[in-house]
Amino acid sequence: MPAPAPAPEGAPAPAPAPAPAPAPEGAPGPGAVDVAAVRGLLATLPVKGRAPKTGYTREQFGPSWDDVDRNGCDTRNDILARDLRDIVLSGRCKVMSGTLDDPYTGTTIPFVRGRQTSSAVQIDHVVALSDAWQKGAQQLDPVRRTELANDPLNLLAVDGPSNTAKGAGDAATWLPPNTAFRCRYVATQVQVKAKYGLWVTAAERDAVDRELGRCPAG
């Protein structure tokens, strides 16, 4: 097979494709849950009633989708790039399309950026910000609340309708329809609440403990 002809002298070299920004660490991964460790963390969480929602706004947790890790990409695109496969980027950061293996429903969902299509895949706060506000986040300083809202541990790309159905629910009021993911889901909620000094209600604690009892052996 003949070798390709060399480019003419003086011709500009093609610009390299921009390298995607590194995906954030701290994702709620699919591996086995250390149930004993999570139960140990759960035992450290204070058990209290839900505080009033007075004063809650999304702005209490900083700008939506800030670039807190200073990688040049906002948090929403970071999480889309982490959780979707076969992604197509515009520039280094902007995820234009991809495929989500949705943890909440166990289905496969195509993502295409657009006014009528982007909502098919949404970024969920595993511990909802309103729930966090009513269970200790009111006492956090603004910087720490912004960290909570943008922490990869607390974020998942998920099925949009499931995220809407969850709303501000905790484990006592909402769990993913995909029962295979519930163990990981409640474990992540415990990890986030322990990390940020939040509390649980008695009903929430009991729901988490019940799901941990159903985790697969591993």
PDB file of C-alpha atoms in Angstrom:
ATOM      1  CA  MET A   1       0.000   0.000   0.000  1.00  0.00           C
ATOM      2  CA  PRO A   2       1.597   3.323  -0.984  1.00  0.00           C
ATOM      3  CA  ALA A   3       2.547   5.720   1.791  1.00  0.00           C
ATOM      4  CA  PRO A   4       0.358   8.824   2.097  1.00  0.00           C
ATOM      5  CA  ALA A   5       1.691  11.876   0.312  1.00  0.00           C
ATOM      6  CA  PRO A   6       3.453  14.353   2.577  1.00  0.00           C
ATOM      7  CA  ALA A   7       1.674  17.615   3.322  1.00  0.00           C
ATOM      8  CA  PRO A   8       2.875  20.528   1.185  1.00  0.00           C
ATOM      9  CA  GLU A   9       5.606  22.590   2.772  1.00  0.00           C
ATOM     10  CA  GLY A  10       4.313  25.575   4.601  1.00  0.00           C
ATOM     11  CA  ALA A  11       0.824  24.119   5.028  1.00  0.00           C
ATOM     12  CA  PRO A  12      -0.517  24.611   8.551  1.00  0.00           C
ATOM     13  CA  ALA A  13      -0.739  21.464  10.618  1.00  0.00           C
ATOM     14  CA  PRO A  14      -4.274  20.478  11.597  1.00  0.00           C
ATOM     15  CA  ALA A  15      -5.202  21.675  15.065  1.00  0.00           C
ATOM     16  CA  PRO A  16      -5.369  18.847  17.591  1.00  0.00           C
ATOM     17  CA  ALA A  17      -8.785  18.073  19.047  1.00  0.00           C
ATOM     18  CA  PRO A  18      -9.187  19.610  22.485  1.00  0.00           C
ATOM     19  CA  ALA A  19      -8.515  17.185  25.297  1.00  0.00           C
ATOM     20  CA  PRO A  20     -11.547  16.601  27.493  1.00  0.00           C
ATOM     21  CA  ALA A  21     -11.269  17.834  31.047  1.00  0.00           C
ATOM     22  CA  PRO A  22     -10.570  15.050  33.562  1.00  0.00           C
ATOM     23  CA  ALA A  23     -13.715  13.562  35.060  1.00  0.00           C
ATOM     24  CA  PRO A  24     -14.279  14.397  38.711  1.00  0.00           C
ATOM     25  CA  GLU A  25     -13.478  11.848  41.353  1.00  0.00           C
ATOM     26  CA  GLY A  26     -15.760  10.780  44.132  1.00  0.00           C
ATOM     27  CA  ALA A  27     -18.556   9.248  42.093  1.00  0.00           C
ATOM     28  CA  PRO A  28     -21.008   6.925  43.834  1.00  0.00           C
ATOM     29  CA  GLY A  29     -19.494   3.892  42.122  1.00  0.00           C
ATOM     30  CA  PRO A  30     -21.128   0.596  41.200  1.00  0.00           C
ATOM     31  CA  GLY A  31     -18.876  -1.600  43.366  1.00  0.00           C
ATOM     32  CA  ALA A  32     -19.898  -3.543  46.448  1.00  0.00           C
ATOM     33  CA  VAL A  33     -20.933  -1.483  49.470  1.00  0.00           C
ATOM     34  CA  ASP A  34     -19.078  -2.002  52.752  1.00  0.00           C
ATOM     35  CA  VAL A  35     -22.261  -2.379  54.752  1.00  0.00           C
ATOM     36  CA  ALA A  36     -20.536  -2.553  58.134  1.00  0.00           C
ATOM     37  CA  ALA A  37     -18.662   0.683  57.442  1.00  0.00           C
ATOM     38  CA  VAL A  38     -21.815   2.454  56.267  1.00  0.00           C
ATOM     39  CA  ARG A  39     -23.750   1.247  59.310  1.00  0.00           C
ATOM     40  CA  GLY A  40     -20.927   2.591  61.457  1.00  0.00           C
ATOM     41  CA  LEU A  41     -21.278   5.990  59.778  1.00  0.00           C
ATOM     42  CA  LEU A  42     -25.059   5.873  60.106  1.00  0.00           C
ATOM     43  CA  ALA A  43     -24.691   5.354  63.853  1.00  0.00           C
ATOM     44  CA  THR A  44     -22.718   8.615  64.097  1.00  0.00           C
ATOM     45  CA  LEU A  45     -25.445  10.730  62.474  1.00  0.00           C
ATOM     46  CA  PRO A  46     -27.637  12.683  64.903  1.00  0.00           C
ATOM     47  CA  VAL A  47     -31.317  11.726  64.803  1.00  0.00           C
ATOM     48  CA  LYS A  48     -33.615  14.754  64.900  1.00  0.00           C
ATOM     49  CA  GLY A  49     -36.802  16.082  63.416  1.00  0.00           C
ATOM     50  CA  ARG A  50     -36.796  17.997  60.161  1.00  0.00           C
ATOM     51  CA  ALA A  51     -36.195  21.718  60.700  1.00  0.00           C
ATOM     52  CA  PRO A  52     -38.450  24.285  58.996  1.00  0.00           C
ATOM     53  CA  LYS A  53     -37.679  25.067  55.376  1.00  0.00           C
ATOM     54  CA  THR A  54     -37.682  28.786  56.211  1.00  0.00           C
ATOM     55  CA  GLY A  55     -35.036  30.698  54.279  1.00  0.00           C
ATOM     56  CA  TYR A  56     -34.254  27.946  51.770  1.00  0.00           C
ATOM     57  CA  THR A  57     -33.428  28.944  48.210  1.00  0.00           C
ATOM     58  CA  ARG A  58     -31.146  27.260  45.692  1.00  0.00           C
ATOM     59  CA  GLU A  59     -28.912  30.345  45.923  1.00  0.00           C
ATOM     60  CA  GLN A  60     -28.080  29.438  49.540  1.00  0.00           C
ATOM     61  CA  PHE A  61     -25.854  26.745  47.997  1.00  0.00           C
ATOM     62  CA  GLY A  62     -23.987  29.060  45.652  1.00  0.00           C
ATOM     63  CA  PRO A  63     -24.241  29.539  41.886  1.00  0.00           C
ATOM     64  CA  SER A  64     -25.822  26.642  40.037  1.00  0.00           C
ATOM     65  CA  TRP A  65     -23.107  24.374  38.654  1.00  0.00           C
ATOM     66  CA  ASP A  66     -20.054  26.310  39.726  1.00  0.00           C
ATOM     67  CA  ASP A  67     -16.521  25.278  38.708  1.00  0.00           C
ATOM     68  CA  VAL A  68     -15.425  24.507  42.255  1.00  0.00           C
ATOM     69  CA  ASP A  69     -12.558  22.212  41.235  1.00  0.00           C
ATOM     70  CA  ARG A  70     -11.164  24.890  38.882  1.00  0.00           C
ATOM     71  CA  ASN A  71     -10.724  22.497  35.967  1.00  0.00           C
ATOM     72  CA  GLY A  72     -12.303  24.991  33.574  1.00  0.00           C
ATOM     73  CA  CYS A  73     -15.614  23.116  33.280  1.00  0.00           C
ATOM     74  CA  ASP A  74     -18.808  23.635  35.255  1.00  0.00           C
ATOM     75  CA  THR A  75     -20.013  20.871  37.539  1.00  0.00           C
ATOM     76  CA  ARG A  76     -22.959  19.847  35.354  1.00  0.00           C
ATOM     77  CA  ASN A  77     -20.728  19.097  32.373  1.00  0.00           C
ATOM     78  CA  ASP A  78     -18.198  17.376  34.638  1.00  0.00           C
ATOM     79  CA  ILE A  79     -20.867  14.960  35.862  1.00  0.00           C
ATOM     80  CA  LEU A  80     -22.306  14.357  32.394  1.00  0.00           C
ATOM     81  CA  ALA A  81     -18.796  13.547  31.146  1.00  0.00           C
ATOM     82  CA  ARG A  82     -18.238  11.206  34.088  1.00  0.00           C
ATOM     83  CA  ASP A  83     -21.539   9.325  33.963  1.00  0.00           C
ATOM     84  CA  LEU A  84     -22.354   9.136  30.246  1.00  0.00           C
ATOM     85  CA  ARG A  85     -20.611   6.943  27.700  1.00  0.00           C
ATOM     86  CA  ASP A  86     -19.952   7.591  24.022  1.00  0.00           C
ATOM     87  CA  ILE A  87     -19.956  11.308  24.694  1.00  0.00           C
ATOM     88  CA  VAL A  88     -19.532  14.002  22.069  1.00  0.00           C
ATOM     89  CA  LEU A  89     -17.992  17.248  23.292  1.00  0.00           C
ATOM     90  CA  SER A  90     -18.031  20.799  22.042  1.00  0.00           C
ATOM     91  CA  GLY A  91     -14.665  22.152  23.123  1.00  0.00           C
ATOM     92  CA  ARG A  92     -13.140  20.702  26.279  1.00  0.00           C
ATOM     93  CA  CYS A  93     -16.233  20.731  28.444  1.00  0.00           C
ATOM     94  CA  LYS A  94     -19.651  20.982  26.873  1.00  0.00           C
ATOM     95  CA  VAL A  95     -21.281  17.564  26.547  1.00  0.00           C
ATOM     96  CA  MET A  96     -23.472  17.601  23.456  1.00  0.00           C
ATOM     97  CA  SER A  97     -24.613  13.984  23.449  1.00  0.00           C
ATOM     98  CA  GLY A  98     -23.996  10.607  25.006  1.00  0.00           C
ATOM     99  CA  THR A  99     -25.677   7.564  26.499  1.00  0.00           C
ATOM    100  CA  LEU A 100     -26.671   7.098  30.140  1.00  0.00           C
ATOM    101  CA  ASP A 101     -26.947   3.712  31.799  1.00  0.00           C
ATOM    102  CA  ASP A 102     -29.393   5.107  34.311  1.00  0.00           C
ATOM    103  CA  PRO A 103     -28.877   3.912  37.891  1.00  0.00           C
ATOM    104  CA  TYR A 104     -32.362   4.936  39.051  1.00  0.00           C
ATOM    105  CA  THR A 105     -34.387   2.976  36.490  1.00  0.00           C
ATOM    106  CA  GLY A 106     -31.887   0.458  35.123  1.00  0.00           C
ATOM    107  CA  THR A 107     -32.657   1.637  31.583  1.00  0.00           C
ATOM    108  CA  THR A 108     -30.521   3.160  28.840  1.00  0.00           C
ATOM    109  CA  ILE A 109     -31.284   6.787  28.012  1.00  0.00           C
ATOM    110  CA  PRO A 110     -29.877   8.778  25.073  1.00  0.00           C
ATOM    111  CA  PHE A 111     -28.808  12.321  25.922  1.00  0.00           C
ATOM    112  CA  VAL A 112     -28.904  15.060  23.290  1.00  0.00           C
ATOM    113  CA  ARG A 113     -28.356  18.639  24.382  1.00  0.00           C
ATOM    114  CA  GLY A 114     -31.214  20.895  23.371  1.00  0.00           C
ATOM    115  CA  ARG A 115     -34.122  22.899  24.694  1.00  0.00           C
ATOM    116  CA  GLN A 116     -36.559  20.031  24.180  1.00  0.00           C
ATOM    117  CA  THR A 117     -34.210  17.137  24.958  1.00  0.00           C
ATOM    118  CA  SER A 118     -31.716  18.018  27.717  1.00  0.00           C
ATOM    119  CA  SER A 119     -34.213  17.294  30.501  1.00  0.00           C
ATOM    120  CA  ALA A 120     -34.237  13.573  29.639  1.00  0.00           C
ATOM    121  CA  VAL A 121     -31.041  13.331  31.687  1.00  0.00           C
ATOM    122  CA  GLN A 122     -30.748  15.471  34.803  1.00  0.00           C
ATOM    123  CA  ILE A 123     -28.112  15.857  37.506  1.00  0.00           C
ATOM    124  CA  ASP A 124     -29.504  14.753  40.856  1.00  0.00           C
ATOM    125  CA  HIS A 125     -28.237  15.736  44.282  1.00  0.00           C
ATOM    126  CA  VAL A 126     -28.317  12.355  46.021  1.00  0.00           C
ATOM    127  CA  VAL A 127     -28.943  14.249  49.254  1.00  0.00           C
ATOM    128  CA  ALA A 128     -31.386  16.860  47.993  1.00  0.00           C
ATOM    129  CA  LEU A 129     -30.363  20.415  48.836  1.00  0.00           C
ATOM    130  CA  SER A 130     -33.713  21.216  50.431  1.00  0.00           C
ATOM    131  CA  ASP A 131     -33.414  18.097  52.590  1.00  0.00           C
ATOM    132  CA  ALA A 132     -29.869  19.110  53.528  1.00  0.00           C
ATOM    133  CA  TRP A 133     -31.066  22.621  54.424  1.00  0.00           C
ATOM    134  CA  GLN A 134     -33.636  21.194  56.837  1.00  0.00           C
ATOM    135  CA  LYS A 135     -31.144  18.782  58.399  1.00  0.00           C
ATOM    136  CA  GLY A 136     -28.136  20.881  59.257  1.00  0.00           C
ATOM    137  CA  ALA A 137     -26.950  22.774  56.189  1.00  0.00           C
ATOM    138  CA  GLN A 138     -28.454  26.001  57.518  1.00  0.00           C
ATOM    139  CA  GLN A 139     -25.581  25.994  60.000  1.00  0.00           C
ATOM    140  CA  LEU A 140     -22.890  25.541  57.325  1.00  0.00           C
ATOM    141  CA  ASP A 141     -21.076  28.574  55.976  1.00  0.00           C
ATOM    142  CA  PRO A 142     -21.776  29.572  52.350  1.00  0.00           C
ATOM    143  CA  VAL A 143     -18.502  28.130  51.055  1.00  0.00           C
ATOM    144  CA  ARG A 144     -19.223  24.743  52.615  1.00  0.00           C
ATOM    145  CA  ARG A 145     -22.768  24.737  51.224  1.00  0.00           C
ATOM    146  CA  THR A 146     -21.392  25.444  47.741  1.00  0.00           C
ATOM    147  CA  GLU A 147     -19.019  22.498  48.165  1.00  0.00           C
ATOM    148  CA  LEU A 148     -21.954  20.274  49.130  1.00  0.00           C
ATOM    149  CA  ALA A 149     -23.946  21.330  46.070  1.00  0.00           C
ATOM    150  CA  ASN A 150     -21.029  20.582  43.737  1.00  0.00           C
ATOM    151  CA  ASP A 151     -19.469  17.533  45.418  1.00  0.00           C
ATOM    152  CA  PRO A 152     -19.183  14.672  42.879  1.00  0.00           C
ATOM    153  CA  LEU A 153     -19.983  12.234  45.694  1.00  0.00           C
ATOM    154  CA  ASN A 154     -23.435  13.820  45.953  1.00  0.00           C
ATOM    155  CA  LEU A 155     -24.149  14.060  42.218  1.00  0.00           C
ATOM    156  CA  LEU A 156     -25.449  11.599  39.643  1.00  0.00           C
ATOM    157  CA  ALA A 157     -26.669  11.882  36.076  1.00  0.00           C
ATOM    158  CA  VAL A 158     -30.078  10.209  36.140  1.00  0.00           C
ATOM    159  CA  ASP A 159     -33.412   9.782  34.400  1.00  0.00           C
ATOM    160  CA  GLY A 160     -35.146  13.163  34.401  1.00  0.00           C
ATOM    161  CA  PRO A 161     -38.662  11.989  35.358  1.00  0.00           C
ATOM    162  CA  SER A 162     -37.256   9.953  38.266  1.00  0.00           C
ATOM    163  CA  ASN A 163     -35.372  12.988  39.528  1.00  0.00           C
ATOM    164  CA  THR A 164     -38.568  15.033  39.337  1.00  0.00           C
ATOM    165  CA  ALA A 165     -40.503  12.335  41.207  1.00  0.00           C
ATOM    166  CA  LYS A 166     -37.887  12.293  43.971  1.00  0.00           C
ATOM    167  CA  GLY A 167     -38.038  16.034  44.550  1.00  0.00           C
ATOM    168  CA  ALA A 168     -36.588  16.772  47.997  1.00  0.00           C
ATOM    169  CA  GLY A 169     -37.352  13.298  49.326  1.00  0.00           C
ATOM    170  CA  ASP A 170     -35.106  11.418  51.719  1.00  0.00           C
ATOM    171  CA  ALA A 171     -34.760   7.631  51.985  1.00  0.00           C
ATOM    172  CA  ALA A 172     -37.977   7.402  54.015  1.00  0.00           C
ATOM    173  CA  THR A 173     -40.061   8.959  51.240  1.00  0.00           C
ATOM    174  CA  TRP A 174     -38.319   8.010  47.976  1.00  0.00           C
ATOM    175  CA  LEU A 175     -36.015   5.288  46.701  1.00  0.00           C
ATOM    176  CA  PRO A 176     -34.911   4.516  43.121  1.00  0.00           C
ATOM    177  CA  PRO A 177     -37.282   2.212  41.212  1.00  0.00           C
ATOM    178  CA  ASN A 178     -34.219   0.119  40.322  1.00  0.00           C
ATOM    179  CA  THR A 179     -33.973  -2.003  43.468  1.00  0.00           C
ATOM    180  CA  ALA A 180     -30.456  -3.149  42.521  1.00  0.00           C
ATOM    181  CA  PHE A 181     -29.193   0.411  43.061  1.00  0.00           C
ATOM    182  CA  ARG A 182     -30.878   1.123  46.391  1.00  0.00           C
ATOM    183  CA  CYS A 183     -28.017  -0.197  48.511  1.00  0.00           C
ATOM    184  CA  ARG A 184     -25.512   2.107  46.822  1.00  0.00           C
ATOM    185  CA  TYR A 185     -28.003   4.981  46.901  1.00  0.00           C
ATOM    186  CA  VAL A 186     -28.628   4.944  50.654  1.00  0.00           C
ATOM    187  CA  ALA A 187     -24.942   4.293  51.354  1.00  0.00           C
ATOM    188  CA  THR A 188     -24.053   7.438  49.418  1.00  0.00           C
ATOM    189  CA  GLN A 189     -26.637   9.454  51.338  1.00  0.00           C
ATOM    190  CA  VAL A 190     -25.053   8.340  54.608  1.00  0.00           C
ATOM    191  CA  GLN A 191     -21.559   9.194  53.353  1.00  0.00           C
ATOM    192  CA  VAL A 192     -22.650  12.663  52.245  1.00  0.00           C
ATOM    193  CA  LYS A 193     -24.494  13.411  55.479  1.00  0.00           C
ATOM    194  CA  ALA A 194     -21.529  12.285  57.554  1.00  0.00           C
ATOM    195  CA  LYS A 195     -19.109  14.339  55.458  1.00  0.00           C
ATOM    196  CA  TYR A 196     -21.118  17.549  55.885  1.00  0.00           C
ATOM    197  CA  GLY A 197     -22.354  17.078  59.451  1.00  0.00           C
ATOM    198  CA  LEU A 198     -26.032  16.642  58.562  1.00  0.00           C
ATOM    199  CA  TRP A 199     -28.599  14.664  60.488  1.00  0.00           C
ATOM    200  CA  VAL A 200     -31.333  12.125  59.711  1.00  0.00           C
ATOM    201  CA  THR A 201     -34.885  11.695  60.939  1.00  0.00           C
ATOM    202  CA  ALA A 202     -35.829   8.504  62.764  1.00  0.00           C
ATOM    203  CA  ALA A 203     -37.898   7.334  59.788  1.00  0.00           C
ATOM    204  CA  GLU A 204     -35.008   8.063  57.440  1.00  0.00           C
ATOM    205  CA  ARG A 205     -32.526   6.182  59.623  1.00  0.00           C
ATOM    206  CA  ASP A 206     -34.839   3.174  59.744  1.00  0.00           C
ATOM    207  CA  ALA A 207     -35.334   3.223  55.965  1.00  0.00           C
ATOM    208  CA  VAL A 208     -31.585   3.384  55.360  1.00  0.00           C
ATOM    209  CA  ASP A 209     -30.924   0.565  57.821  1.00  0.00           C
ATOM    210  CA  ARG A 210     -33.603  -1.564  56.170  1.00  0.00           C
ATOM    211  CA  GLU A 211     -32.055  -1.102  52.724  1.00  0.00           C
ATOM    212  CA  LEU A 212     -28.570  -1.834  54.056  1.00  0.00           C
ATOM    213  CA  GLY A 213     -29.973  -5.126  55.336  1.00  0.00           C
ATOM    214  CA  ARG A 214     -30.949  -5.952  51.752  1.00  0.00           C
ATOM    215  CA  CYS A 215     -27.542  -5.223  50.232  1.00  0.00           C
ATOM    216  CA  PRO A 216     -26.036  -8.129  48.305  1.00  0.00           C
ATOM    217  CA  ALA A 217     -23.295  -9.991  50.100  1.00  0.00           C
ATOM    218  CA  GLY A 218     -19.874  -8.932  48.947  1.00  0.00           C
TER     219      GLY A 218
END
